[in-house]
PDB file of C-alpha atoms in Angstrom:
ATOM      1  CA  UNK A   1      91.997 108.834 132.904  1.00 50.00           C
ATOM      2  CA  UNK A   2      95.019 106.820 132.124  1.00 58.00           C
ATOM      3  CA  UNK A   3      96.213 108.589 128.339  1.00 64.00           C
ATOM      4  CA  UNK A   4      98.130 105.513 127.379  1.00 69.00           C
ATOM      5  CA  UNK A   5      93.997 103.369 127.169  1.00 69.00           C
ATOM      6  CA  UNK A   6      92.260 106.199 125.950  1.00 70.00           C
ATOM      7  CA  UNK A   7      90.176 106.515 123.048  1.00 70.00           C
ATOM      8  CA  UNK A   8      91.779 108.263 119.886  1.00 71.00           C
ATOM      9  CA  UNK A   9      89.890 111.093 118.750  1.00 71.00           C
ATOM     10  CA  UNK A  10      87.219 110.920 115.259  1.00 65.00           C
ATOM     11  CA  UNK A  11      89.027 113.735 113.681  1.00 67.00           C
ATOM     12  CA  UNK A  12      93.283 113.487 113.620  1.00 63.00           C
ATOM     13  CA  UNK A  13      94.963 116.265 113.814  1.00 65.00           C
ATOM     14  CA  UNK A  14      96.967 117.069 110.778  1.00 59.00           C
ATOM     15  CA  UNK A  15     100.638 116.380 110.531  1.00 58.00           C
ATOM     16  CA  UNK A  16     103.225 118.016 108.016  1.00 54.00           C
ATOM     17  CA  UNK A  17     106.267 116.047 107.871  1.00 55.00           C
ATOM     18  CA  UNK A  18     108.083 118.033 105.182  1.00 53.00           C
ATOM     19  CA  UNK A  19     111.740 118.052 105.258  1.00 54.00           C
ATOM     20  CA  UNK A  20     113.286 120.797 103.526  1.00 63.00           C
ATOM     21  CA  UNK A  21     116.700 120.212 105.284  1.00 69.00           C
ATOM     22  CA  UNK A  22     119.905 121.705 102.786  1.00 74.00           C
ATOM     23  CA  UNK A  23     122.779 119.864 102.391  1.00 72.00           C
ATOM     24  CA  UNK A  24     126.210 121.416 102.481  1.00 78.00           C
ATOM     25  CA  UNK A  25     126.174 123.551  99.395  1.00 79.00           C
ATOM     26  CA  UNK A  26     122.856 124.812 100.225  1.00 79.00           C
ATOM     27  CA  UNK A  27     120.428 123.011  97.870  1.00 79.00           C
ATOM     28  CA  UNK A  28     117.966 119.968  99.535  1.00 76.00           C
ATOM     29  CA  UNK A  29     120.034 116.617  98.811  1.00 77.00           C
ATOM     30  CA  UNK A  30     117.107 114.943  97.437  1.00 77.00           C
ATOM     31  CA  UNK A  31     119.369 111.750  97.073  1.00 78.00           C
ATOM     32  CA  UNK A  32     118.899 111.236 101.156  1.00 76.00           C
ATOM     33  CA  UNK A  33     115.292 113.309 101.436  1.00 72.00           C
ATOM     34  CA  UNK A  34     113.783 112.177  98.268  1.00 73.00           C
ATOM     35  CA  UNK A  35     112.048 114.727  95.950  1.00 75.00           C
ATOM     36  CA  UNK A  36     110.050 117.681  98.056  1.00 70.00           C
ATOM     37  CA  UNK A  37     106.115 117.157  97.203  1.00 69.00           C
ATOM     38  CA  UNK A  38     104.987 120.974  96.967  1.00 69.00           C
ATOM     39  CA  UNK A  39     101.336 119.649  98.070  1.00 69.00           C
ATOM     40  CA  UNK A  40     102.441 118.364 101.371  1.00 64.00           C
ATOM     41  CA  UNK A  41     104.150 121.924 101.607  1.00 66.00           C
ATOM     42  CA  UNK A  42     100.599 123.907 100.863  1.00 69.00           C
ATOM     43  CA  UNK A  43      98.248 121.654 102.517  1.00 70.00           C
ATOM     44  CA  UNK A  44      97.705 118.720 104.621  1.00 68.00           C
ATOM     45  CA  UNK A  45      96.256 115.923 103.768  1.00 72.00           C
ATOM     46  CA  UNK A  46      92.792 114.633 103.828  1.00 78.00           C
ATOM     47  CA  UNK A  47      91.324 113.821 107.084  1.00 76.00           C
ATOM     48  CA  UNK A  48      90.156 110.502 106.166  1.00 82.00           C
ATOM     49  CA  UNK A  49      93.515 109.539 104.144  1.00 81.00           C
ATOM     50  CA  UNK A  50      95.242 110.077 107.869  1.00 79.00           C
ATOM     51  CA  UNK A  51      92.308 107.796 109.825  1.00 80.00           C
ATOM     52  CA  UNK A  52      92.462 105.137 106.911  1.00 84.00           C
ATOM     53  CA  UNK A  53      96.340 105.257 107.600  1.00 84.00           C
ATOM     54  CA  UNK A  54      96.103 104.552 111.563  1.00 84.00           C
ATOM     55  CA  UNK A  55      92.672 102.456 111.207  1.00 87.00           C
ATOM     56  CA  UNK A  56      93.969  99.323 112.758  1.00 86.00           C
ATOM     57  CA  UNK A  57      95.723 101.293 115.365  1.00 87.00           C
ATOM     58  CA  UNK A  58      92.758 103.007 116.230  1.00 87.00           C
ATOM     59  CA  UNK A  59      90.519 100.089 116.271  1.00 88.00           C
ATOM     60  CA  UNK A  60      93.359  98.384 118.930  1.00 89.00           C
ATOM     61  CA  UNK A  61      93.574 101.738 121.569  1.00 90.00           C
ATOM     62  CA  UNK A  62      89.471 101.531 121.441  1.00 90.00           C
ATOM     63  CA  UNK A  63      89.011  97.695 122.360  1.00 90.00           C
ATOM     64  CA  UNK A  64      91.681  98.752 125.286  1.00 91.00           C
ATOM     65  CA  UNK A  65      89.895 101.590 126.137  1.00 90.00           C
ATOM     66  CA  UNK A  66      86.601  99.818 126.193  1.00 92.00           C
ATOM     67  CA  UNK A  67      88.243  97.142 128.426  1.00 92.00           C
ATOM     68  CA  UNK A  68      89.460  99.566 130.839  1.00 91.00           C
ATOM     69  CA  UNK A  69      85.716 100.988 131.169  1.00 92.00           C
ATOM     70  CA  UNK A  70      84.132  97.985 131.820  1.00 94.00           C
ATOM     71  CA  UNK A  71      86.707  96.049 133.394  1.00 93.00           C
ATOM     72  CA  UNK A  72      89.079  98.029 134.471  1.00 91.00           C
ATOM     73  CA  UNK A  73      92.946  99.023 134.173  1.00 89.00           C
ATOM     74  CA  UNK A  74      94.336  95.253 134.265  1.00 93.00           C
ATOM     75  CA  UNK A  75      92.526  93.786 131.298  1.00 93.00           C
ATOM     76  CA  UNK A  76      94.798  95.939 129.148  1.00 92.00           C
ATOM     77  CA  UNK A  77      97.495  95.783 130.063  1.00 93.00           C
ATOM     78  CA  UNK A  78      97.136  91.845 130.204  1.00 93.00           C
ATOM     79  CA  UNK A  79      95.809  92.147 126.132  1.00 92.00           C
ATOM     80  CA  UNK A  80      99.279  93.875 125.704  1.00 92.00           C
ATOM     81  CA  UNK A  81     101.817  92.086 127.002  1.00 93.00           C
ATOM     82  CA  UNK A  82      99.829  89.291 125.406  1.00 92.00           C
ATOM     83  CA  UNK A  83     100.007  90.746 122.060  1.00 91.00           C
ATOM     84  CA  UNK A  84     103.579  91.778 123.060  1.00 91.00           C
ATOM     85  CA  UNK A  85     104.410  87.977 123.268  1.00 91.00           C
ATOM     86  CA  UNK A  86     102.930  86.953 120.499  1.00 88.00           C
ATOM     87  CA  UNK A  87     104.602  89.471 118.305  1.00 87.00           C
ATOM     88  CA  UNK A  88     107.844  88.146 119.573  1.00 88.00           C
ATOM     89  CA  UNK A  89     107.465  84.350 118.527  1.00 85.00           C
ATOM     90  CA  UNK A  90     109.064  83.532 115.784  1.00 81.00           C
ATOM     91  CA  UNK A  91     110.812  80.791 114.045  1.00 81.00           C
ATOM     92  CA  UNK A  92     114.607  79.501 113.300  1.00 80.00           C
ATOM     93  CA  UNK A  93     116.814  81.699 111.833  1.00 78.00           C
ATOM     94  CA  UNK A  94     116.719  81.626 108.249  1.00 76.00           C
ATOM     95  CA  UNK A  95     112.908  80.376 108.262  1.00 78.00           C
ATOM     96  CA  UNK A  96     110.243  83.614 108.021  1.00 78.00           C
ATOM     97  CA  UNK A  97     107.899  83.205 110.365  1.00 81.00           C
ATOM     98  CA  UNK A  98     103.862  83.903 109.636  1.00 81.00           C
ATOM     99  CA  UNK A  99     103.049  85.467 113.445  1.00 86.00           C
ATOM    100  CA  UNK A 100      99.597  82.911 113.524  1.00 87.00           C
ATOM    101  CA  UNK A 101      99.011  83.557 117.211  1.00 88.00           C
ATOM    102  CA  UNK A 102      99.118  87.126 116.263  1.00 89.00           C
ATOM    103  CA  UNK A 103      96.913  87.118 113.352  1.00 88.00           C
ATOM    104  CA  UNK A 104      94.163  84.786 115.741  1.00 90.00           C
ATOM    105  CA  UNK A 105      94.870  87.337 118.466  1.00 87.00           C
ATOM    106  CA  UNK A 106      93.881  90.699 116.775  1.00 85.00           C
ATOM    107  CA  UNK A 107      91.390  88.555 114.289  1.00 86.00           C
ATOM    108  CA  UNK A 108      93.035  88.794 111.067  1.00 85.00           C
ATOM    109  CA  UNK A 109      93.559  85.382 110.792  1.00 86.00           C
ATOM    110  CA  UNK A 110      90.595  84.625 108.820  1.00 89.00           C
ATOM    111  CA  UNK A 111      90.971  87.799 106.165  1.00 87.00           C
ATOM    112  CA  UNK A 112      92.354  87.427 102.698  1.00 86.00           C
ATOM    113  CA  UNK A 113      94.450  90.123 101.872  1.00 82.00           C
ATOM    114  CA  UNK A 114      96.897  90.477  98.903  1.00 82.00           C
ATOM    115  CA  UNK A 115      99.822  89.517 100.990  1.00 77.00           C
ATOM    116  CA  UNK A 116      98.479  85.955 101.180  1.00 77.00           C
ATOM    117  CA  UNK A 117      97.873  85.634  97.739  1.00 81.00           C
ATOM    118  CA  UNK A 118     101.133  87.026  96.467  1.00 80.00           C
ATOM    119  CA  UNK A 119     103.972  86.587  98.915  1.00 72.00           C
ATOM    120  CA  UNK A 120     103.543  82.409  99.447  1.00 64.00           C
ATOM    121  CA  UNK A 121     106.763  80.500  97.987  1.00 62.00           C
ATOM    122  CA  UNK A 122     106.429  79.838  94.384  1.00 62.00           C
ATOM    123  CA  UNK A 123     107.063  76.657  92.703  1.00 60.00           C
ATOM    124  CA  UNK A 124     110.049  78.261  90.894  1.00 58.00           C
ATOM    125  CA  UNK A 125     111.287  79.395  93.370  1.00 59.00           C
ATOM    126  CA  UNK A 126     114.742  77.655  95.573  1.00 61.00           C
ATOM    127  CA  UNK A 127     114.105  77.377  98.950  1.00 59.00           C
ATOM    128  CA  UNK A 128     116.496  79.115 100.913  1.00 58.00           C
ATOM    129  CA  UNK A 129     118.652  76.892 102.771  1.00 61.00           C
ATOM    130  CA  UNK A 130     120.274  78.046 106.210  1.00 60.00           C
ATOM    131  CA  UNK A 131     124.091  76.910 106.261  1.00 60.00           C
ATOM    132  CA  UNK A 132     123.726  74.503 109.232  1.00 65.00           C
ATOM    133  CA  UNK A 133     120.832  72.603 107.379  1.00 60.00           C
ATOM    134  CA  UNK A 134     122.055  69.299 106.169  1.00 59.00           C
ATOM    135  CA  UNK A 135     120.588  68.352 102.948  1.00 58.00           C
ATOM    136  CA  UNK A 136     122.583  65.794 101.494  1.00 58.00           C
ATOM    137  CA  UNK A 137     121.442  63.209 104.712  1.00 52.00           C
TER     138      UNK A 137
END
């Protein structure tokens, strides 16, 4: 079975990612590292804190893998480069760009989440111009 449609496993394995790396007089630069967490040097963390992390990532490799069961190994593969092109639409430079045909194709579209509340323009706020924008016509 192809790894790259398979189905990610109920339990993660744990991951320590602690970076204890000394600088040139021998202490840890925590200026570049930021401060060492001594729980993340004793124990990992939770197992559901890691599956909460990777839960839409998760959800994504099990609709492929479920594809590639039923309808085998071209359905995938035509949901990514799909998703692929989506992800790359954007707007004119200078404009940011809301990635709708992404948010329709993995189903978001329709959830309110605090990004939509708090990240539209505000009526105080400029817009930002781009320099080849002509304003005064």
């Amino acid at each position: 079975m192809d790894k790259q449609f398979s189905i990610p496993p109920l339990r993660p394995t744990p991951v320590n990612r602690v970076t204890t790396e000394t600088g040139p007089f021998g202490v840890v630069d925590t200026m570049r590292s930021g401060f060492v967490n001594t729980r993340s040097q004793i124990t990992s963390k939770h197992p559901l804190e890691q599956s909460e992390l990777m839960y839409d990532l998760n959800q994504h490799k099990i609709k492929l893998g479920m594809a590639r069961t039923i309808a085998g190994s071209g359905l995938p593969l035509t949901i990514q480069a799909e998703r692929a092109s989506a992800a790359r639409i954007g707007r004119l430079p200078g404009i940011k760009s809301s990635f709708l045909h992404l948010e329709v194709f993995a189903g978001t579209d329709e959830d309110l989440t605090i990004e939509d509340v708090f990240e539209g323009p505000q009526p105080w706020d400029e817009m930002p111009e781009h320099p080849r924008c002509n304003t005064t016509a």
